[in-house]
Each structure stands twice: as structure tokens, then as C-alpha cells.
Short mmCIF file of C-alpha atoms and ligand atoms in Angstrom, two decimals:
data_model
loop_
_atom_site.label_atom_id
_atom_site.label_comp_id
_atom_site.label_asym_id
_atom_site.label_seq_id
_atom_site.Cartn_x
_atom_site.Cartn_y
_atom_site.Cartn_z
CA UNK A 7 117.47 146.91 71.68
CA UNK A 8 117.44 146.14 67.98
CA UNK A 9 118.56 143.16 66.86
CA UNK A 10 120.75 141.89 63.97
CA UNK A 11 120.93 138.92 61.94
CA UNK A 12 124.33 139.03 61.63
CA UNK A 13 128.02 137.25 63.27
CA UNK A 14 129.23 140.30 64.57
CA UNK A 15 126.06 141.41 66.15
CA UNK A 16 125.99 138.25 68.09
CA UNK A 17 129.71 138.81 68.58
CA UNK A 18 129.43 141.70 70.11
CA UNK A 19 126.55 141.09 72.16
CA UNK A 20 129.27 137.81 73.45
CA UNK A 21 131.63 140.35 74.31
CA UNK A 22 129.54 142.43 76.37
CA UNK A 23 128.07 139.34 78.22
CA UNK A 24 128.71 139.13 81.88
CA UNK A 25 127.68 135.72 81.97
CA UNK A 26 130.02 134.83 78.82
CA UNK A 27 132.95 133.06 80.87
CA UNK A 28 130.45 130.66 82.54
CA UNK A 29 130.27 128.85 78.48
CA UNK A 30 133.77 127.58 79.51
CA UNK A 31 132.28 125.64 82.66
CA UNK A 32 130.55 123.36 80.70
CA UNK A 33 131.19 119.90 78.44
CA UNK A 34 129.26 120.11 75.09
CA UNK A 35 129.13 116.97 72.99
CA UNK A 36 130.64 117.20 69.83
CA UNK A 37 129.00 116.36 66.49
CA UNK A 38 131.27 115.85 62.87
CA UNK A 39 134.08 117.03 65.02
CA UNK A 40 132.24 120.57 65.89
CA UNK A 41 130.71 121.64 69.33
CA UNK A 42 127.14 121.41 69.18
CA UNK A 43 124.63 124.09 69.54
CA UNK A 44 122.76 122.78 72.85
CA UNK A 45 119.23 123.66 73.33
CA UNK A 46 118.27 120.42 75.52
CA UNK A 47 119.08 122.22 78.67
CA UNK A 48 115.52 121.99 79.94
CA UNK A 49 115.56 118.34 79.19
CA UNK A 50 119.01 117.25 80.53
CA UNK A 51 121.81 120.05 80.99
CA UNK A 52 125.38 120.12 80.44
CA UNK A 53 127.85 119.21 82.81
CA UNK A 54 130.08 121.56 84.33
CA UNK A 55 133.87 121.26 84.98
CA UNK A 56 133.50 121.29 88.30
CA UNK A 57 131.20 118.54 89.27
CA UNK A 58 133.67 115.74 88.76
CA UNK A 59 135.63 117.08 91.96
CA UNK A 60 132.92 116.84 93.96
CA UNK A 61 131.74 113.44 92.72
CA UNK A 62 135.43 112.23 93.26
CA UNK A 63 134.88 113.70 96.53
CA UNK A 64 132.63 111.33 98.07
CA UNK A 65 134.35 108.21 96.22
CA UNK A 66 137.78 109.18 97.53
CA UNK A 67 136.19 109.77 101.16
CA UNK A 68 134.60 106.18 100.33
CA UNK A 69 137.74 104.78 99.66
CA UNK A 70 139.85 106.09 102.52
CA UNK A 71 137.36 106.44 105.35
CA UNK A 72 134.45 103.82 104.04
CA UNK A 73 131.63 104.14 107.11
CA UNK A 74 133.51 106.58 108.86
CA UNK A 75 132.67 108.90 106.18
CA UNK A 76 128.60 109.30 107.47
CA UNK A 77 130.53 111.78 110.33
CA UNK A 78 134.64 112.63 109.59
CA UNK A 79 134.66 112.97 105.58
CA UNK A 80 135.09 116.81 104.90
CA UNK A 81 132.16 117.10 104.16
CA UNK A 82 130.63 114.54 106.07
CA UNK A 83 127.20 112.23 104.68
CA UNK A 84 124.99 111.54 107.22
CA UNK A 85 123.78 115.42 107.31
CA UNK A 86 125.35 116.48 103.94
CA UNK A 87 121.57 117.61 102.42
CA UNK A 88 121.99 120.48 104.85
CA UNK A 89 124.59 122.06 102.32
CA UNK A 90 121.68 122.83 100.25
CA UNK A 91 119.62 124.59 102.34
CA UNK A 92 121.00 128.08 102.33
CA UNK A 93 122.21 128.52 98.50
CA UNK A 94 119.03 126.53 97.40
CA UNK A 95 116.92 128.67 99.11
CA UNK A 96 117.94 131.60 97.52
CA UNK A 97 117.28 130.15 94.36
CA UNK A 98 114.12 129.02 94.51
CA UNK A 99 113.05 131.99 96.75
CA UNK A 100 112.84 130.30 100.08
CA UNK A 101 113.57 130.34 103.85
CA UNK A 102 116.07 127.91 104.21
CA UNK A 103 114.28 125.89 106.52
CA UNK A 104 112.46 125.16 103.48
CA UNK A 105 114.03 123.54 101.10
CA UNK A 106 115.37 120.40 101.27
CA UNK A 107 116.75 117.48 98.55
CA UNK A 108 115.74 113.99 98.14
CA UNK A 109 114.49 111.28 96.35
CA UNK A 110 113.40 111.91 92.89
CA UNK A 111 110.60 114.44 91.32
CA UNK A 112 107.94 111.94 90.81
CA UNK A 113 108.77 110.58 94.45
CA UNK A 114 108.76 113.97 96.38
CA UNK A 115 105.22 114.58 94.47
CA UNK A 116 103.94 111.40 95.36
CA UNK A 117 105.26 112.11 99.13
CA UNK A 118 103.94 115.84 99.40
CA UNK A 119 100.49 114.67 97.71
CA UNK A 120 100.23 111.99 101.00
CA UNK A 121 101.01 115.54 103.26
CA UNK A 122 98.86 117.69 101.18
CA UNK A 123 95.75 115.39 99.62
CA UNK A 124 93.74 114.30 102.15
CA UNK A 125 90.64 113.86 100.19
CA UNK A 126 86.92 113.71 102.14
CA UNK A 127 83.41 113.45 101.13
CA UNK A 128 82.62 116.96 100.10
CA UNK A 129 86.01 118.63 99.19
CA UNK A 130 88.25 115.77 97.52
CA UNK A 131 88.76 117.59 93.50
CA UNK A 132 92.15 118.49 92.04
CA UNK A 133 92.67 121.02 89.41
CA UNK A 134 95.34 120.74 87.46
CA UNK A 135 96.52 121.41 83.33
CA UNK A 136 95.03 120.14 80.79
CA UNK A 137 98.38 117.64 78.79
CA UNK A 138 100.47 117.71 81.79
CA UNK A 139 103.58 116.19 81.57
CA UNK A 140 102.55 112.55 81.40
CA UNK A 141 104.25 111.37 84.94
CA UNK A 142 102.44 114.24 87.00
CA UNK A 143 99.27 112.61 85.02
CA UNK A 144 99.46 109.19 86.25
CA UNK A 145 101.14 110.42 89.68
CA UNK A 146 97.72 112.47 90.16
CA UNK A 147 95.47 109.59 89.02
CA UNK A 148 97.01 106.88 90.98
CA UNK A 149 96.60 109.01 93.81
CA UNK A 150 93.17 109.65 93.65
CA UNK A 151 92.38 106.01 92.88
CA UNK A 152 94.43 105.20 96.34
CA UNK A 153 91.93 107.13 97.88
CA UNK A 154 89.24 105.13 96.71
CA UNK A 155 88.05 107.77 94.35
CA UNK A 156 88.07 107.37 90.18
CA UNK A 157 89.73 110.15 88.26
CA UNK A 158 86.60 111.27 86.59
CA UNK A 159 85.24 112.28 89.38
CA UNK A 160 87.64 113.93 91.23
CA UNK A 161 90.55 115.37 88.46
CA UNK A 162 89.72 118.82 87.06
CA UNK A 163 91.55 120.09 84.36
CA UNK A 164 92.05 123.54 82.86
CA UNK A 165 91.50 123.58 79.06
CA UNK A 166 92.84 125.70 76.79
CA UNK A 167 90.25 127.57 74.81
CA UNK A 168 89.73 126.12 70.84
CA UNK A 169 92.34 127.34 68.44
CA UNK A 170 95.29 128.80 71.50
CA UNK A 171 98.22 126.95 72.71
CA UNK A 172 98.31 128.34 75.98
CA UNK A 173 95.84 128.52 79.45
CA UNK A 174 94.85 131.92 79.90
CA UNK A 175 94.65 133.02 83.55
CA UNK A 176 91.19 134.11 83.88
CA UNK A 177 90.63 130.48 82.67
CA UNK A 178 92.09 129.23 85.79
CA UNK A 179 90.71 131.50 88.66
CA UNK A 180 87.49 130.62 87.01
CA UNK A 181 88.38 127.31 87.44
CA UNK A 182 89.20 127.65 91.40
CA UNK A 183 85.77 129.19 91.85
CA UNK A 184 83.39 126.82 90.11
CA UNK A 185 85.12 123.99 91.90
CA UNK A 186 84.79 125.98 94.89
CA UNK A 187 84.06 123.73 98.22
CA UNK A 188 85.04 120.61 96.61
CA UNK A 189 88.73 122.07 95.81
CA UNK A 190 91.31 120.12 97.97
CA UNK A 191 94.55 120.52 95.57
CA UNK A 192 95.69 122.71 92.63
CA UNK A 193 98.98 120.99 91.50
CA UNK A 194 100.22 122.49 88.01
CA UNK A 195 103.58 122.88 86.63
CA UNK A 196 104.78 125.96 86.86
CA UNK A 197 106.38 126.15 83.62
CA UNK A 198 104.70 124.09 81.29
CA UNK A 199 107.26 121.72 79.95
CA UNK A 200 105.48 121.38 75.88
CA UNK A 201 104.75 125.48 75.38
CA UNK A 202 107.25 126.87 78.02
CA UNK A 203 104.51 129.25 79.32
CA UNK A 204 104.80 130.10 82.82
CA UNK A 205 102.22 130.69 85.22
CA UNK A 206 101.00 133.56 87.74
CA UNK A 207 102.27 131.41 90.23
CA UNK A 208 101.37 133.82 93.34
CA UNK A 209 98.32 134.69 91.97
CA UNK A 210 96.88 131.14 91.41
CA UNK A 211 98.46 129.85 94.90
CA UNK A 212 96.13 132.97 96.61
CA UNK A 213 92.81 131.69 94.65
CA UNK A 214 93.15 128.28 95.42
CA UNK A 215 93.96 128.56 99.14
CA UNK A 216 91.40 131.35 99.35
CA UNK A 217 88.65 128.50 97.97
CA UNK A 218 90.13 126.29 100.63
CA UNK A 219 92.55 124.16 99.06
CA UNK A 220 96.16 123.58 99.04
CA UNK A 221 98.43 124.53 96.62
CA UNK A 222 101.66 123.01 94.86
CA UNK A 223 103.53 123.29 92.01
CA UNK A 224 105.50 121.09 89.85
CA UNK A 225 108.72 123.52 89.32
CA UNK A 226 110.39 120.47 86.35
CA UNK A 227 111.16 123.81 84.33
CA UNK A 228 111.26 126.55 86.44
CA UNK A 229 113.55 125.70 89.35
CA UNK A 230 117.29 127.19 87.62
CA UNK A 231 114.86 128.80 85.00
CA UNK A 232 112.65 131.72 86.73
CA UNK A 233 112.22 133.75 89.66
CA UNK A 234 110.70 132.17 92.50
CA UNK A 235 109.44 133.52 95.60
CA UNK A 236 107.70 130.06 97.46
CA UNK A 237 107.71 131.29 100.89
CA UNK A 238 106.42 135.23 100.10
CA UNK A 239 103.34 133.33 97.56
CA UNK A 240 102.92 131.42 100.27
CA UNK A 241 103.00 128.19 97.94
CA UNK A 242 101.94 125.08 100.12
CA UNK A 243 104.64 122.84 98.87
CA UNK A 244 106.90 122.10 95.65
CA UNK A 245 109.15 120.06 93.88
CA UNK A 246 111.91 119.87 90.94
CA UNK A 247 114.47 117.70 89.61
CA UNK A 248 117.85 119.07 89.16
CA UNK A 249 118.88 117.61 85.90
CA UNK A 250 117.02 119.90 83.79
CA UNK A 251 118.22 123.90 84.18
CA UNK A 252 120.42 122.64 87.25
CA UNK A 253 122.62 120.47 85.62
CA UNK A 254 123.36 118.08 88.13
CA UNK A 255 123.30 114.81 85.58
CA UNK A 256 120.99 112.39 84.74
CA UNK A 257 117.75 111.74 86.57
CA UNK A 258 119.75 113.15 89.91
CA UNK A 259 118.33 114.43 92.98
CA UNK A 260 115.10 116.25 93.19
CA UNK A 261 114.75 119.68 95.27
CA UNK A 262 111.43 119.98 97.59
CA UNK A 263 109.67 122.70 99.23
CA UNK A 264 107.32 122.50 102.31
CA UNK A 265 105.98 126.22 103.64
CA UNK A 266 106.77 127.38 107.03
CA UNK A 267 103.33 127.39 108.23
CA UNK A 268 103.31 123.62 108.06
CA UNK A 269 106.59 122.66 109.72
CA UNK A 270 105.09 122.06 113.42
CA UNK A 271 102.09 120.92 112.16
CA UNK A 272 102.47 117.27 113.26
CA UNK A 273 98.78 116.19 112.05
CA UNK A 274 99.84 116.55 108.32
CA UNK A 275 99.81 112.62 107.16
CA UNK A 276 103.32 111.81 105.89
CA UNK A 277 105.29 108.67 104.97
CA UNK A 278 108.24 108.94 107.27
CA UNK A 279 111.93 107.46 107.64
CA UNK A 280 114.91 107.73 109.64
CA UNK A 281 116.38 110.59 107.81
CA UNK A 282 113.10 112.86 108.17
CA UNK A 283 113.68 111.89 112.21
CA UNK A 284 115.20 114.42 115.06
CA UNK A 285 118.74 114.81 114.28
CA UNK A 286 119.78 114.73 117.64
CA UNK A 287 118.16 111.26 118.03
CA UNK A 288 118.64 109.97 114.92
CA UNK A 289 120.97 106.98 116.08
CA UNK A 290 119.50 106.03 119.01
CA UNK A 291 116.86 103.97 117.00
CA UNK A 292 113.69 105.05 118.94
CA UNK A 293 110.04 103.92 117.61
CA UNK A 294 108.83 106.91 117.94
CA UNK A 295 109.26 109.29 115.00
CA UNK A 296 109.58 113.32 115.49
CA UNK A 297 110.37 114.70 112.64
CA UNK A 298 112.73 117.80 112.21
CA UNK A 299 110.53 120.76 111.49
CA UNK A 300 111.60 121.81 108.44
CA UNK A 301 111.49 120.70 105.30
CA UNK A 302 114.03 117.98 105.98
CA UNK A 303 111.53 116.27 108.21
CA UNK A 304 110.45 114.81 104.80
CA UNK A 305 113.32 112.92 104.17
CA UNK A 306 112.81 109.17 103.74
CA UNK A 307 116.52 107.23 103.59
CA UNK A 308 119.65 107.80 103.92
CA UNK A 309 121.28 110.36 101.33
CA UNK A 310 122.48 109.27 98.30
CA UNK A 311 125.15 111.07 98.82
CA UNK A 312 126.92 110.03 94.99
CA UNK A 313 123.91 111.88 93.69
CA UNK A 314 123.80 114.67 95.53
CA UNK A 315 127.31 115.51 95.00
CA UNK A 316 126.96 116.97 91.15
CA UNK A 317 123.76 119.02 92.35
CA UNK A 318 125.88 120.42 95.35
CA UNK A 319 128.39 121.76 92.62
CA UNK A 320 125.43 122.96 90.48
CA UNK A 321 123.58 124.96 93.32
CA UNK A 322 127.04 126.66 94.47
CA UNK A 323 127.61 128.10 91.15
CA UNK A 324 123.89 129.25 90.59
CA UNK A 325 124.41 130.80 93.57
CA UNK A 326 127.84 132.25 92.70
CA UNK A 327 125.91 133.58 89.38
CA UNK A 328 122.46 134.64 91.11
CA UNK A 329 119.31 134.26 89.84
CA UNK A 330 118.83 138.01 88.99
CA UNK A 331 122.07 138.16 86.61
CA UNK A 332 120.54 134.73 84.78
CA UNK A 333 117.50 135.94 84.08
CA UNK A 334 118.78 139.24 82.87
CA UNK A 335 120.80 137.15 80.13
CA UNK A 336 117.91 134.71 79.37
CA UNK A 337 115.48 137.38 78.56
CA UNK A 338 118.20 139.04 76.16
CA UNK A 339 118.95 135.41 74.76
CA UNK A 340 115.57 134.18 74.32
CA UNK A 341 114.71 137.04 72.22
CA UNK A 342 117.64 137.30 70.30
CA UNK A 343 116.36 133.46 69.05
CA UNK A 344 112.87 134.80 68.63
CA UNK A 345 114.11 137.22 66.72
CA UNK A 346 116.52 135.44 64.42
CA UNK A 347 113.18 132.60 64.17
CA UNK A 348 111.42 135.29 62.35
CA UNK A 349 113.72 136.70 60.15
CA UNK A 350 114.76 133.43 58.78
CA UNK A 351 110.89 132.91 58.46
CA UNK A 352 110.35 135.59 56.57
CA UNK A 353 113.71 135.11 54.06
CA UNK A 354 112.23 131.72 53.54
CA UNK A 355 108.58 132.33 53.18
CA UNK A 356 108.35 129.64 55.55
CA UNK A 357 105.66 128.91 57.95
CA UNK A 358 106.58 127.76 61.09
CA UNK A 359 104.68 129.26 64.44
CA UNK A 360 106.02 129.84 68.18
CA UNK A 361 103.36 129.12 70.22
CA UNK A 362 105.00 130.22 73.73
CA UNK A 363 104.02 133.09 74.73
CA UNK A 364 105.46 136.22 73.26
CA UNK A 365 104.59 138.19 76.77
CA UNK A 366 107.80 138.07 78.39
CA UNK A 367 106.41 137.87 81.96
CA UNK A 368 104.40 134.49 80.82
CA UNK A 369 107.72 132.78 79.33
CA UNK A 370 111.37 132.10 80.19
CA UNK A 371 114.48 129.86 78.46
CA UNK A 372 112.36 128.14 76.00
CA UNK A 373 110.03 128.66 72.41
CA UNK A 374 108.61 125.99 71.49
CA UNK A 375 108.38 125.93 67.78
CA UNK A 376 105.18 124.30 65.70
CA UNK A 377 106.51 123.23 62.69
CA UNK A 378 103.97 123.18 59.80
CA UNK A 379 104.74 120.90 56.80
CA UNK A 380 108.44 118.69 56.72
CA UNK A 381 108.70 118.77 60.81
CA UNK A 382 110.24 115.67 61.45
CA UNK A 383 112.92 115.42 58.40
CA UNK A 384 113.76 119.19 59.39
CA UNK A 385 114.63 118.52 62.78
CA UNK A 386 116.82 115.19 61.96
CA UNK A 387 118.58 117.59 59.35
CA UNK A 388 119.30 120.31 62.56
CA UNK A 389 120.98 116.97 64.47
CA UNK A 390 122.79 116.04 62.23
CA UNK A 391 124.39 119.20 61.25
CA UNK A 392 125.06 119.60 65.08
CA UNK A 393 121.58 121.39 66.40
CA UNK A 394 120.84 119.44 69.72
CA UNK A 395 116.96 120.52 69.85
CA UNK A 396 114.13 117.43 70.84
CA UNK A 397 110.90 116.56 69.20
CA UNK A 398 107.63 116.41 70.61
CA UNK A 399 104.28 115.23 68.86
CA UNK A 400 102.86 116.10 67.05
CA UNK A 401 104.95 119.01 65.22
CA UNK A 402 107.05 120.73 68.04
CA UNK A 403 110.56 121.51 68.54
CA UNK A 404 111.68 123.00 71.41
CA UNK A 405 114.80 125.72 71.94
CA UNK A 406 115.80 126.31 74.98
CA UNK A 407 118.87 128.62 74.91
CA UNK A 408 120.23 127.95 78.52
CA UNK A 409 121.51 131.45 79.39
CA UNK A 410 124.87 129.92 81.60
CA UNK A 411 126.03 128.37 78.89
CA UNK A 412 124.48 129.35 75.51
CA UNK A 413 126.21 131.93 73.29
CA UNK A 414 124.24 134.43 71.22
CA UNK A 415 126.56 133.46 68.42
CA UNK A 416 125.03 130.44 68.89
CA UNK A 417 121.69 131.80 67.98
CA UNK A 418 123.28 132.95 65.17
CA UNK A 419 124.58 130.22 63.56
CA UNK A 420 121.58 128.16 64.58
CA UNK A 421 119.50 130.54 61.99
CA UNK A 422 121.60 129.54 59.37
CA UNK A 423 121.54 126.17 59.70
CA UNK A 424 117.52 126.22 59.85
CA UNK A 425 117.83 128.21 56.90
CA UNK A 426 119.79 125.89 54.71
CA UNK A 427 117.84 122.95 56.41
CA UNK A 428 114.65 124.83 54.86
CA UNK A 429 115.92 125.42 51.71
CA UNK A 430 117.05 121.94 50.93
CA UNK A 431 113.64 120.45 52.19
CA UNK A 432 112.13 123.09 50.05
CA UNK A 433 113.77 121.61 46.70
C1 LIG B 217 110.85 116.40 83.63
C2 LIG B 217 109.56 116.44 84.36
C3 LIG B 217 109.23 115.42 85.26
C4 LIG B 217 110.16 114.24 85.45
O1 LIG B 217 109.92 113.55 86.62
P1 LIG B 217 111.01 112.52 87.17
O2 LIG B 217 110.36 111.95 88.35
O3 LIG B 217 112.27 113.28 87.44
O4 LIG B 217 111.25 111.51 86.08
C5 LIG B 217 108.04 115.53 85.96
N1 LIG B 217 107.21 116.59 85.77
C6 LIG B 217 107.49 117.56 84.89
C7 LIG B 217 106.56 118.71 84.70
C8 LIG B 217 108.66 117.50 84.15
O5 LIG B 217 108.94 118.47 83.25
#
């Protein structure tokens, strides 16, 4: 398609958008009296309408039925994860014995890496990226230094190569082999959270178990964000949070995602609780512990139920939306913003670089812009005239241009705000 810089080319792209009603779902914060321009979504997303039932939900269920609630609220607590299984599953490209919600991100990757990192003499490395987001850094070292080992030693990482922002694939298969017999984990992000690229997630998952190792994957940014097959790439494991592309609120529930291949394999190490235990027998309070096989034989606690709530509301309208339908719009969308990027670069002379990947198969909802010269006093000026972007060091802005609730007119009138944002730094 070719592309205009103009109102009523974004218009009329709005009106043709399929996905255009879903804009009216959602809260946006307001900023000198004017709806903002959102492009946080892969940091925290909006909130939707709807969520506030199902919060009230549980609190009304509280009130009237207080522990009763665990078995005779409508939807009753005590087994109220299982709501997830089928619609979650079909968004992260799962079996619905699969999938499962609980705990945090940083939690479930601490939990899978006791199931999945059992570290011995001869094959006890981990490959991973080079800058990972910082908590999947100091997850993965204090890991390995529970196991005795130092970091050093046993933490590969894949560079990028002097002068490009992003890790080529060769890079990484070549990786997988020189580590070879020693490999015992390759735990990336799928979606790198600083450049947006994504990864050859089945392709990487083959390599790695074909050198003998396990394989998981940090899905922060791609879980709402990009198609997912787990259970056909035969991915190991996998976690997300939900508060990113799934918009269930802040720091809310995290998704998880054990293979079937492991599910009745009771010699996998794991850190169990009474909500990972037989459902039949959960209340009978015996010492033993047999865990459901399925992914919901990692559960720890009891639910938090108040939690879960908003990311039940967000995974029933993914699932009312489909995957398929998203990604068609975010493909059109995230162009569109390329697009309008580089013609307000070029009516500016300015020089500013977007160092995701221009590849469409290696990148989803977000460029990451590399601002050369007045970075930091250009993005306050996009705040303050209502242009919700965030910052990273050392130059970086980053645009993610959720397609569920993003408008291409908002594209639009983003350019022209980084154009007169330019213009008055440039005087
Ligand atoms: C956002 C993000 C996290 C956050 O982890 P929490 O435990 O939810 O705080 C972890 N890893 C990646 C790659 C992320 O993008």
C-alpha cells in the first residue's frame, strides 16, 4: 500500500479498520485536557471498560459469600485459573493443558529455571542475550550462583556484532554449537524489550534441544504481541506478564507454559504447593504431593484471585479479537509509523535512526527510535504535548502503537507533533 502523510489518509485507513471499535474499550489518560497518544502499551497497557466488572466481581462475591466463595461464587476461586486455559492457549499457541497463570514473571522464571536448570559437571552453561532485560539478568545469575557455580563460568551470551543493534541468527546457532555438550539452557526473550526484534523462536528452540539442552523463552513482549506456536516449536517452557500487550493492570498475573512432553515426568525438580497438588485431593491435606499433570501442577498458593480477575477480562477479549486479525492491524500500523518517522525525517533534515528491524518477520508493535543529538529535551517536549512514549539510555525512545487500541490518526498527529518538537529544538 502507499502511504500518506496526511489526516484523511489516516482517516480513511480508521474507517476501514476492523479493529477500529475496540479504541472505545479502553481508558486513555488525558493530558492539557486532550486524550493522549499512547505508545506505552508494551510497558503497561490501557485498561479496558470491561475489567472493572470483573474485578467488582470477586469483591462483591467477597462481600456476600466471604469463604464460601473458594466453591459457590459464579465463578468460583479455588479453581478459577482454569478459565484461562482454553482462550490462553489459543493465544499463545498452546494445548490447553499448557498454559497456566500464576505468580509473577520473574517468579514463574525463577520456578521453571528450578524444573528446567539442573546444572552438572560437564553440561551446566546458559546462553542467553547479550543486555537482557535487567531482571532476567540477575534472575539467571542468582541462579547459577545457587548452584554453586559463578556466572563467568557458566553464562553465555550472544553479542551483537560491532556497529548493529540487533543479534543476527546465524550468530546464535553458532552460539548453540560451540557451547555444544556443556549447553543445559537457552533462555532469551523472545521479543527483545530495548530494539523490539523478535526472534526465530522455533528455529533456535530446535538447535538448542538438538545440542542437548532445554529451551525457554521469556515472552515479556511477545505474549498479546506475536504469533506463537509453543507446543508445535516444541518450546520447553515459557513465561509472560500480562500487564504489558495484555492489559490486565499493573504488575498483574504472569502467564506460564510447560510442554506436554514434561507433564508426567515426575523426576523434573520443582518447588511445589498446594495449588500445583491433585485437584481431587487437594483438601484432604495429604503429605504427599502429586501434582496435576499439566501446567497447573506448577502452581504454588492459592490464586490471587483480585489479580487474576482484570487478566480474565483481557484474555476473553483477545480471544474475541484473535490473534490473526491483531497482527494483521499491527503490521499495517507499525508501518504506517515507520513511514510517517521518515518523512518527517526527511522534511526536517533530521537524523534520528530506527534500529528495529525493518524485516517485518523479525519485528512486531514496536520501533525503537535512536535519537541522535537533543534526545532527552525532545522526548519531555512529546509528554508534554500529550505523546506517552518512554526513554531508555542512552538515546532511545520507544513507539509501540498497540494495534487494539491505537488509531492510525494517531500516527498522524504524532508526526506532527515530533515535527514541531524538532523544529523548536532546532532554533
Ligand atoms: C517487563 C519484563 C520483565 C518484568 O518482570 P516482572 O517480574 O513482571 O517485573 C521481565 N523480563 C522481560 C524481558 C520484560 O520485558
Amino acid at each position: 500500500m502507499e502511504f500518506q502523510n496526511t489526516r484523511e489518509f489516516a482517516k480513511g485507513l480508521d474507517a476501514a479498520d476492523k479493529l477500529a471499535k475496540y479504541r472505545d474499550e479502553f481508558l486513555f489518560p488525558h493530558v492539557n485536557g486532550k486524550q493522549v497518544i499512547y505508545f506505552t502499551g508494551n510497558s503497561l497497557g490501557l485498561q479496558p471498560k470491561r475489567t472493572k466488572a470483573y474485578v467488582d466481581e470477586v469483591m462483591d462475591d467477597w462481600a456476600k459469600l466471604a469463604v464460601e466463595g473458594h466453591f459457590y461464587a459464579d465463578k468460583p476461586w479455588w479453581d478459577y485459573h482454569e478459565r484461562f486455559s482454553a482462550p490462553l492457549s489459543r493465544i499463545v499457541g498452546a494445548l490447553p493443558s499448557e498454559v497456566t497463570v500464576m505468580n509473577t514473571l520473574t517468579v514463574n522464571l525463577h520456578l521453571l529455571m528450578v524444573t528446567f536448570y539442573h546444572p552438572t559437571a560437564k553440561r551446566f552453561k546458559i546462553i542467553c542475550e547479550e543486555k537482557a532485560f535487567p531482571s532476567d539478568q540477575y534472575m539467571i545469575r542468582s541462579q547459577v550462583r545457587f548452584h554453586g557455580l559463578e556466572p563467568n563460568d557458566a553464562i553465555v551470551e550472544i553479542k551483537r556484532r560491532e556497529g548493529e543493534h540487533n543479534i543476527r541468527l546465524e550468530d546464535v546457532l553458532d552460539k548453540i554449537k560451540e557451547v555444544g555438550d556443556e549447553l543445559a539452557l537457552v533462555l532469551i526473550g523472545g521479543v527483545n524489550y530495548y530494539t523490539g526484534q523478535v526472534f526465530d523462536m522455533k528455529t533456535i528452540t530446535k538447535a538448542g534441544q538438538d545440542a542437548g539442552a532445554y529451551v525457554g523463552w521469556d515472552l515479556a513482549h511477545a505474549a498479546g504481541n506475536i504469533k506463537l506456536e509453543l507446543h508445535e516449536w516444541n518450546v520447553d517452557f515459557a513465561a509472560w506478564c500480562s500487564y504489558k500487550y495484555m492489559n490486565s493492570g499493573p504488575g498483574n498475573a504472569s502467564g506460564a507454559f510447560v510442554h506436554e512432553m514434561h507433564h508426567n515426568d515426575l523426576d523434573l525438580p520443582r518447588f511445589a504447593g498446594w495449588w500445583g497438588h491433585n485437584k481431587e485431593r487437594r483438601f484432604l491435606m495429604e503429605p504427599e504431593f502429586d501434582p496435576v499433570r499439566g501446567a497447573h501442577g506448577w502452581q504454588v498458593s492459592n490464586l490471587p484471585v483480585l489479580s487474576l480477575a482484570p487478566y480474565l477480562a483481557s484474555v476473553e477479549m483477545f480471544d474475541e479479537v484473535g490473534m490473526d486479525a491483531l497482527i494483521k492491524k499491527r503490521d499495517c500500523i507499525t508501518s504506517y509509523l515507520e513511514f510517517i518517522l521518515h518523512e518527517i525525517d526527511k522534511e526536517v533534515d533530521s537524523t534520528f535512526e530506527i534500529i528495529t528491524p525493518s524485516e517485518p518477520s523479525e519485528r512486531a508493535c514496536q520501533l525503537s527510535v535512536f535519537l541522535h543529538g537533543e534526545g532527552r529535551s525532545l522526548f519531555d517536549y512529546l509528554m508534554q504535548n500529550g505523546v506517552i512514549t518512554d526513554w531508555r539510555e542512552p538515546n532511545v525512545i520507544r513507539l509501540a502503537p498497540v494495534p487494539l487500541y491505537c488509531s492510525y490518526e494517531d500516527m498522524y498527529e504524532f508526526g506532527q507533533v515530533l515535527k514541531a518538537g524538532i523544529l523548536s529544538h532546532k532554533k
